[in-house]
Short mmCIF file of C-alpha atoms and ligand atoms in Angstrom, two decimals:
data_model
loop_
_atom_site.label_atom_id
_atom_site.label_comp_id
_atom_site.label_asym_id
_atom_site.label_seq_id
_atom_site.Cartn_x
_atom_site.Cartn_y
_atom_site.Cartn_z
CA UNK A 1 91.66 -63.47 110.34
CA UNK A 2 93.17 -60.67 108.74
CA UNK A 3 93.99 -62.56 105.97
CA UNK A 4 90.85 -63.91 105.32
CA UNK A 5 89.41 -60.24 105.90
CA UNK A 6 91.56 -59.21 103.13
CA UNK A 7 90.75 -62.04 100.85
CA UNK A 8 86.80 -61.42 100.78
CA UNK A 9 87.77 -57.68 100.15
CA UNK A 10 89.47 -58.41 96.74
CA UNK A 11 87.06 -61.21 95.65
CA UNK A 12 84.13 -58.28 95.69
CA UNK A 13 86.30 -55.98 94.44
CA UNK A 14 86.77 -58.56 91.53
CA UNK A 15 83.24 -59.32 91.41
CA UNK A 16 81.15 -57.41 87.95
CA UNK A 17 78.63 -55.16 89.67
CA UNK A 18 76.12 -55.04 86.85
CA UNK A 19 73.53 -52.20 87.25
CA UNK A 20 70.35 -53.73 86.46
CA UNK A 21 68.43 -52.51 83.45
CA UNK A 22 64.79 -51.86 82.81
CA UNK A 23 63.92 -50.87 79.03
CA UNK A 24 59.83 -49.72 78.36
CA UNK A 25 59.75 -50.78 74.55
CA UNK A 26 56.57 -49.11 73.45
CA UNK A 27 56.71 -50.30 69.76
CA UNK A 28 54.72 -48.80 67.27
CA UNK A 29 52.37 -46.65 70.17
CA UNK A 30 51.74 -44.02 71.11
CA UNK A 31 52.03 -40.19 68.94
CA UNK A 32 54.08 -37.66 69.87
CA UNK A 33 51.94 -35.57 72.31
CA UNK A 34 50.97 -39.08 74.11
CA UNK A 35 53.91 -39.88 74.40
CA UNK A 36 54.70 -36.64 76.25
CA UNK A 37 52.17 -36.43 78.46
CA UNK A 38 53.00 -39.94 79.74
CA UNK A 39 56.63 -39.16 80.03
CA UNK A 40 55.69 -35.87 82.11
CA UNK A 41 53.67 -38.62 84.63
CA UNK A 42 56.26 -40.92 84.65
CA UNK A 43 58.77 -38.60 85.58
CA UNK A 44 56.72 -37.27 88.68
CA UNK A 45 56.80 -41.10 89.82
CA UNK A 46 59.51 -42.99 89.05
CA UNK A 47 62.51 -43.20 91.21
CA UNK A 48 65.59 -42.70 90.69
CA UNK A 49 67.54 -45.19 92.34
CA UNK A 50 71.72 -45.93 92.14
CA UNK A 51 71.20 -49.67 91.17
CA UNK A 52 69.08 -49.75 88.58
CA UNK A 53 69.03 -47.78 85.14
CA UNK A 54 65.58 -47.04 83.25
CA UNK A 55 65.33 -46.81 79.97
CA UNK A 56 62.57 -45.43 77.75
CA UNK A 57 62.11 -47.02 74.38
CA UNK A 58 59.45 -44.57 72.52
CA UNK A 59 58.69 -44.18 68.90
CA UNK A 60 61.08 -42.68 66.62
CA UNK A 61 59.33 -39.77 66.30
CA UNK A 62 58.71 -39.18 69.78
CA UNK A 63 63.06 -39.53 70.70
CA UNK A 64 63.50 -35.67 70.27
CA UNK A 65 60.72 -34.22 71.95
CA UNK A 66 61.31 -36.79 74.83
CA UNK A 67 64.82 -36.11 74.93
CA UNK A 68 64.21 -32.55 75.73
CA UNK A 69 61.53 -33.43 78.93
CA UNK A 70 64.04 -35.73 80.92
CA UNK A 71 66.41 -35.90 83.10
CA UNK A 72 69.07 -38.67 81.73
CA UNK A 73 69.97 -39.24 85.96
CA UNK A 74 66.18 -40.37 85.86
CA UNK A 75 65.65 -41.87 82.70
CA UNK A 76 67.86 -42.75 79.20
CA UNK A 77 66.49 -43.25 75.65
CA UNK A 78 66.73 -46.38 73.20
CA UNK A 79 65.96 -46.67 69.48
CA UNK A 80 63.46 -49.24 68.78
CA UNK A 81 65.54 -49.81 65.51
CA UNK A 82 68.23 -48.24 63.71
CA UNK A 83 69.86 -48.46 59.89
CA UNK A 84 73.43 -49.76 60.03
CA UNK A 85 74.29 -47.32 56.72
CA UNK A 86 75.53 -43.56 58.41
CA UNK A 87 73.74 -41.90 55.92
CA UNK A 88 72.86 -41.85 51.90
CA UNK A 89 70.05 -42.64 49.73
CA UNK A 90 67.92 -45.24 52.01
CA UNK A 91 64.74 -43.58 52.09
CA UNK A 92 62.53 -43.70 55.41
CA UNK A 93 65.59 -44.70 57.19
CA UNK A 94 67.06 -43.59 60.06
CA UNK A 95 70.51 -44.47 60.88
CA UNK A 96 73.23 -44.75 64.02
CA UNK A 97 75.24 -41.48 63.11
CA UNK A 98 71.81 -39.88 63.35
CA UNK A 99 70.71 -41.03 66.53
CA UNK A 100 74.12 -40.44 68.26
CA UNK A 101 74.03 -38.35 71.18
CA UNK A 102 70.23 -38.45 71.27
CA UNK A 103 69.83 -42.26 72.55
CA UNK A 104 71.96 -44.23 74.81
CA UNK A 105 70.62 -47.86 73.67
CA UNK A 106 69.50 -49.02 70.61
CA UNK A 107 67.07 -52.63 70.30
CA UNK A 108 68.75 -54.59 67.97
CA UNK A 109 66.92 -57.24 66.28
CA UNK A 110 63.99 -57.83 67.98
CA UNK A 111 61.59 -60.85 67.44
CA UNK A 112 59.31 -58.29 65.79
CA UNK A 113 61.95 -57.10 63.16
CA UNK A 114 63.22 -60.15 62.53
CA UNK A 115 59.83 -62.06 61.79
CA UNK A 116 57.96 -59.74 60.39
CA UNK A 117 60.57 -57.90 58.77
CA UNK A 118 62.93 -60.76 57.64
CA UNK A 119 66.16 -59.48 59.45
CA UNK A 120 68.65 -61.94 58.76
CA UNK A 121 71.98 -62.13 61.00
CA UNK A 122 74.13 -60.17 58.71
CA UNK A 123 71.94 -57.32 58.77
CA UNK A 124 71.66 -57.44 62.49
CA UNK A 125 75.35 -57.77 62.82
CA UNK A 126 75.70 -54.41 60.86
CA UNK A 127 72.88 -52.92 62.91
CA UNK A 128 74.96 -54.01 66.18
CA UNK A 129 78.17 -52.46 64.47
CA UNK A 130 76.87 -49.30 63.56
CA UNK A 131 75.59 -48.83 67.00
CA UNK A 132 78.88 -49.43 68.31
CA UNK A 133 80.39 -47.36 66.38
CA UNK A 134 78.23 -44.45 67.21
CA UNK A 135 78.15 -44.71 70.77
CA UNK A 136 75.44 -45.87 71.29
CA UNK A 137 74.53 -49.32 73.37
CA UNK A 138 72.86 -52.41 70.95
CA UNK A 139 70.51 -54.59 73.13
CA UNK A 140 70.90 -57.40 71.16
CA UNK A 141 67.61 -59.47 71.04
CA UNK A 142 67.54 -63.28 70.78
CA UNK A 143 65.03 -65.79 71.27
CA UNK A 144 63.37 -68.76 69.78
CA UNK A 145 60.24 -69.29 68.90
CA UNK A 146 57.74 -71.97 69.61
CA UNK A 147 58.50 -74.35 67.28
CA UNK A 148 62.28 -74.42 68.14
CA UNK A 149 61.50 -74.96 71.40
CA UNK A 150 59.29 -78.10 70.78
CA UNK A 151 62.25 -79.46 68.47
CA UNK A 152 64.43 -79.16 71.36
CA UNK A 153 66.76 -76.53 69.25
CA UNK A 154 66.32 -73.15 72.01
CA UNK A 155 70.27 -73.80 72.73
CA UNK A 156 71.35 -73.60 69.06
CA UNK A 157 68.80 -71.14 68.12
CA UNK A 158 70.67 -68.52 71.09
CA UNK A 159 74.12 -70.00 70.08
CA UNK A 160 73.39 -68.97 66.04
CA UNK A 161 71.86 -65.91 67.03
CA UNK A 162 74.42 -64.89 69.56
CA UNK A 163 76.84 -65.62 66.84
CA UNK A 164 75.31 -64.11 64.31
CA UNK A 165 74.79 -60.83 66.18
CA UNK A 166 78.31 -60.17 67.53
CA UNK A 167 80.48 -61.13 64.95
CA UNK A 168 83.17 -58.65 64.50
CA UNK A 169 82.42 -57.39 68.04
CA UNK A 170 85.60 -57.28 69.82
CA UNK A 171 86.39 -57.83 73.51
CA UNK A 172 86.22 -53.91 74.36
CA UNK A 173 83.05 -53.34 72.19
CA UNK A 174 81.85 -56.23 74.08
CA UNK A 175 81.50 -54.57 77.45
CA UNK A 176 79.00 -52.10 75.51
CA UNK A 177 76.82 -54.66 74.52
CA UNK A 178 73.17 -56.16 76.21
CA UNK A 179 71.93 -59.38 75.19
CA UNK A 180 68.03 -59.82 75.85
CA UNK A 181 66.50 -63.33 75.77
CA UNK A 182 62.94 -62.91 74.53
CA UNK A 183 61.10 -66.51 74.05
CA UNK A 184 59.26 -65.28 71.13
CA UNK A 185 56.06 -67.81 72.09
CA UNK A 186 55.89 -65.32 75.66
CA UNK A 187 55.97 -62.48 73.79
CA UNK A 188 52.81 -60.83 74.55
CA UNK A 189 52.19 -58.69 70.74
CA UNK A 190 49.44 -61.59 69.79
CA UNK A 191 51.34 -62.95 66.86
CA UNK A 192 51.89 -66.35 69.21
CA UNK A 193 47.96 -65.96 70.67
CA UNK A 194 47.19 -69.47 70.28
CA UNK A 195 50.96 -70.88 71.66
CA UNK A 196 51.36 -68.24 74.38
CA UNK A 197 53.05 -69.68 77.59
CA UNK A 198 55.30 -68.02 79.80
CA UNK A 199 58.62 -69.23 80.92
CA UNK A 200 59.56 -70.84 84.25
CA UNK A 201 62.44 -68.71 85.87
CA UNK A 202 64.16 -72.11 85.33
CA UNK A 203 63.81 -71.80 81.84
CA UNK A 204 64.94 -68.53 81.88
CA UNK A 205 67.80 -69.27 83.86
CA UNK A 206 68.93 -72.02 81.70
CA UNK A 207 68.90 -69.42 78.65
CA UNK A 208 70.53 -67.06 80.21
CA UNK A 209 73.27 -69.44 81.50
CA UNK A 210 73.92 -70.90 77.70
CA UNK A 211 73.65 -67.16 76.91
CA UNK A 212 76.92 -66.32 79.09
CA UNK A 213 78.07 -69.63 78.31
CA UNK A 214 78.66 -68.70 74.83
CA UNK A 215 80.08 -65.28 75.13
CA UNK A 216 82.35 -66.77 77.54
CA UNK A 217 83.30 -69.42 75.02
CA UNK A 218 84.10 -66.03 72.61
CA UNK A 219 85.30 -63.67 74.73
CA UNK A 220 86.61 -65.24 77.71
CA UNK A 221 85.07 -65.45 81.71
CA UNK A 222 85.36 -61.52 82.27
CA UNK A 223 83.00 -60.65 79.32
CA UNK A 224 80.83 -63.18 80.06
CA UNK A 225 80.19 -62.43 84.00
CA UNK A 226 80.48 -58.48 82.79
CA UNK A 227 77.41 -58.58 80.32
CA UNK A 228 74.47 -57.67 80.89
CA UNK A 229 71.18 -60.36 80.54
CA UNK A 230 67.74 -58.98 79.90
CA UNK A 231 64.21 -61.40 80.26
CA UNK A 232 61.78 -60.23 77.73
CA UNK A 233 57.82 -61.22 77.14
CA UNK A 234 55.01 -60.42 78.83
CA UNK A 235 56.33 -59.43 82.02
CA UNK A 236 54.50 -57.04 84.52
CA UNK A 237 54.05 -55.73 88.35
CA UNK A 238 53.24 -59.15 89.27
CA UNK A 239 56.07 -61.15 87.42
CA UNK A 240 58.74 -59.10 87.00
CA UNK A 241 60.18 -59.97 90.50
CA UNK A 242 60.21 -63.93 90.02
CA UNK A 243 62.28 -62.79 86.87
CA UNK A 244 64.50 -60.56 87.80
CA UNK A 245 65.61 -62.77 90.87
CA UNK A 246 67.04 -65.30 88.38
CA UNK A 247 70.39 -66.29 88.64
CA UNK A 248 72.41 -64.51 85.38
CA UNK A 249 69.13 -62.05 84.52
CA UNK A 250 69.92 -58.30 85.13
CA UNK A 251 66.92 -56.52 84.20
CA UNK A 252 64.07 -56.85 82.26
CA UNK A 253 62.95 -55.52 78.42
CA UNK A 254 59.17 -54.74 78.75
CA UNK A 255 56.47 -54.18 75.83
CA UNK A 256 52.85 -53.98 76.56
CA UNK A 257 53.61 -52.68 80.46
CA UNK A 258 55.98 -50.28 80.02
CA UNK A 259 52.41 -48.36 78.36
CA UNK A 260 51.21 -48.70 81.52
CA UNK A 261 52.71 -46.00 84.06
CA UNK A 262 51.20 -47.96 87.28
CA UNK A 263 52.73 -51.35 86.06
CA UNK A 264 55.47 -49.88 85.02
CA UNK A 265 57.10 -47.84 87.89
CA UNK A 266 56.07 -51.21 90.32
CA UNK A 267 58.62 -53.31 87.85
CA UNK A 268 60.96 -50.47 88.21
CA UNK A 269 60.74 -50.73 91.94
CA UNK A 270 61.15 -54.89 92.18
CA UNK A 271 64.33 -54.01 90.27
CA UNK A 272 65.13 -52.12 92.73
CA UNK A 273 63.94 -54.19 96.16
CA UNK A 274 65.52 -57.47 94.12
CA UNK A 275 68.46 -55.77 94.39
CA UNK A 276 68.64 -54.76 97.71
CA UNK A 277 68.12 -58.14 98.52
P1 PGA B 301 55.87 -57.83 75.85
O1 PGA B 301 56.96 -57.39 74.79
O2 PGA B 301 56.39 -57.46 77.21
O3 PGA B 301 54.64 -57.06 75.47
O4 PGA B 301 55.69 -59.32 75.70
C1 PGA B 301 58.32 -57.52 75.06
C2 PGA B 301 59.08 -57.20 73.80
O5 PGA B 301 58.54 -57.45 72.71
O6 PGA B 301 60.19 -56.67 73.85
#
């Protein structure tokens, strides 16, 4: 009996706990003194809880200002972007050295910057580095889009992107590093309005399995139970929950509700109750 007491006690002391993660990504929204007011409401309201981390995504702008009003116990900051140069002539640029010590996260490689934008892998991959480098966290965003998905290519698509992404990452970096799965035909910014769909938490937990699948494959079992897997695309109060019980999915990346302080505390609370579970 003893033995088999002591057994259970080292596999969970083996086993990755893996804080779960929400990130509000308000894209291009929101000015300044918005932004601030909205922080100053969310702040009144959202709870700070052990297991799960909240993360506020705001417009560059706004990362100062908004670093000053919070408490980092309640809430942490991401860059929506970030250039992978530490500094020189790259007008309108902001880059990793810059944003050290000022953001924890940093989104890297969105759907958003890599359609509209035309960010290629070896871009990202020097986005992902200079993060790295600068302390700060890359959420690393894959996903593919509708068309892929009808050709039956969503496994490559992750595998190339994954790959693409975290080359030159090495096993240590790799424990710094969130991958978020964002289907970008659920994405909920209106560039898809005619394909929109939504995932099945099957479907998410298929990507998310290839998704640990291959870094497991790169960086062995240890990494690939450690990292961290984010759902992304048009999630709210009343889906986040059948996400974020999926097998392999630690947290969520939200757009649209994360602008909306009711919707967004109530997904920051199912992170919460789905882990108590
Ligand atoms: P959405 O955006 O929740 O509005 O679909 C998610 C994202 O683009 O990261």
């Amino acid at each position: 009996m003893e033995k088999y007491g002591k057994l259970v006690i080292e596999s969970i002391s083996e086993m990755p706990s893996r804080k779960k993660l929400i990130v509000g990504n308000w894209k291009m929204n929101l000015t300044i003194h918005e932004a601030s007011v909205y922080v100053h409401h969310l702040a009144q309201k959202v709870q700070v809880h052990r297991d799960v981390e909240v993360v506020l995504a705001p417009t560059m702008l706004a990362l100062q200002p908004v670093s000053l009003q919070i408490e980092r116990r309640q809430f942490k900051l991401a860059a929506q972007n970030l250039y992978w140069r530490d500094h020189g002539a790259y007008t309108g640029e902001v880059s990793a050295s810059q944003l050290r010590g000022l953001v924890d996260y940093a989104i890297v490689g969105h759907s958003e910057r890599r359609h509209i934008f035309h960010e290629h892998h070896k871009e990202i991959r020097s986005k992902v580095q200079a993060a790295l480098r600068n302390n700060i966290k890359p959420i690393l965003c894959i996903g593919e889009t509708a068309h892929e998905r009808a050709s039956g290519e969503t496994k490559d698509v992750l595998h190339d992107q994954l790959l693409g992404g975290l080359a030159n990452v090495t096993s240590d970096e790799m424990s710094e590093v969130v991958v978020a799965y964002e289907p970008v035909w659920a994405l909920s910014n209106g560039a898809n309005f005619h394909d929109h769909k939504m995932p099945t938490p099957d479907d998410v937990k298929r990507a998310a399995s290839a998704i640990r699948g291959q870094i497991k494959h790169l960086y062995g079992e240890k990494a690939s139970e450690a990292v961290r897997v984010l759902y992304g695309g048009s999630t709210n109060a009343s889906n986040a929950s059948s996400f974020l019980a999926v097998d392999g999915i630690d947290g969520l990346l939200v757009g649209g509700a994360s602008l909306n302080q009711h919707e967004f505390i109530s997904i920051v609370e199912s992170a919460h109750e789905v882990d108590d579970k």
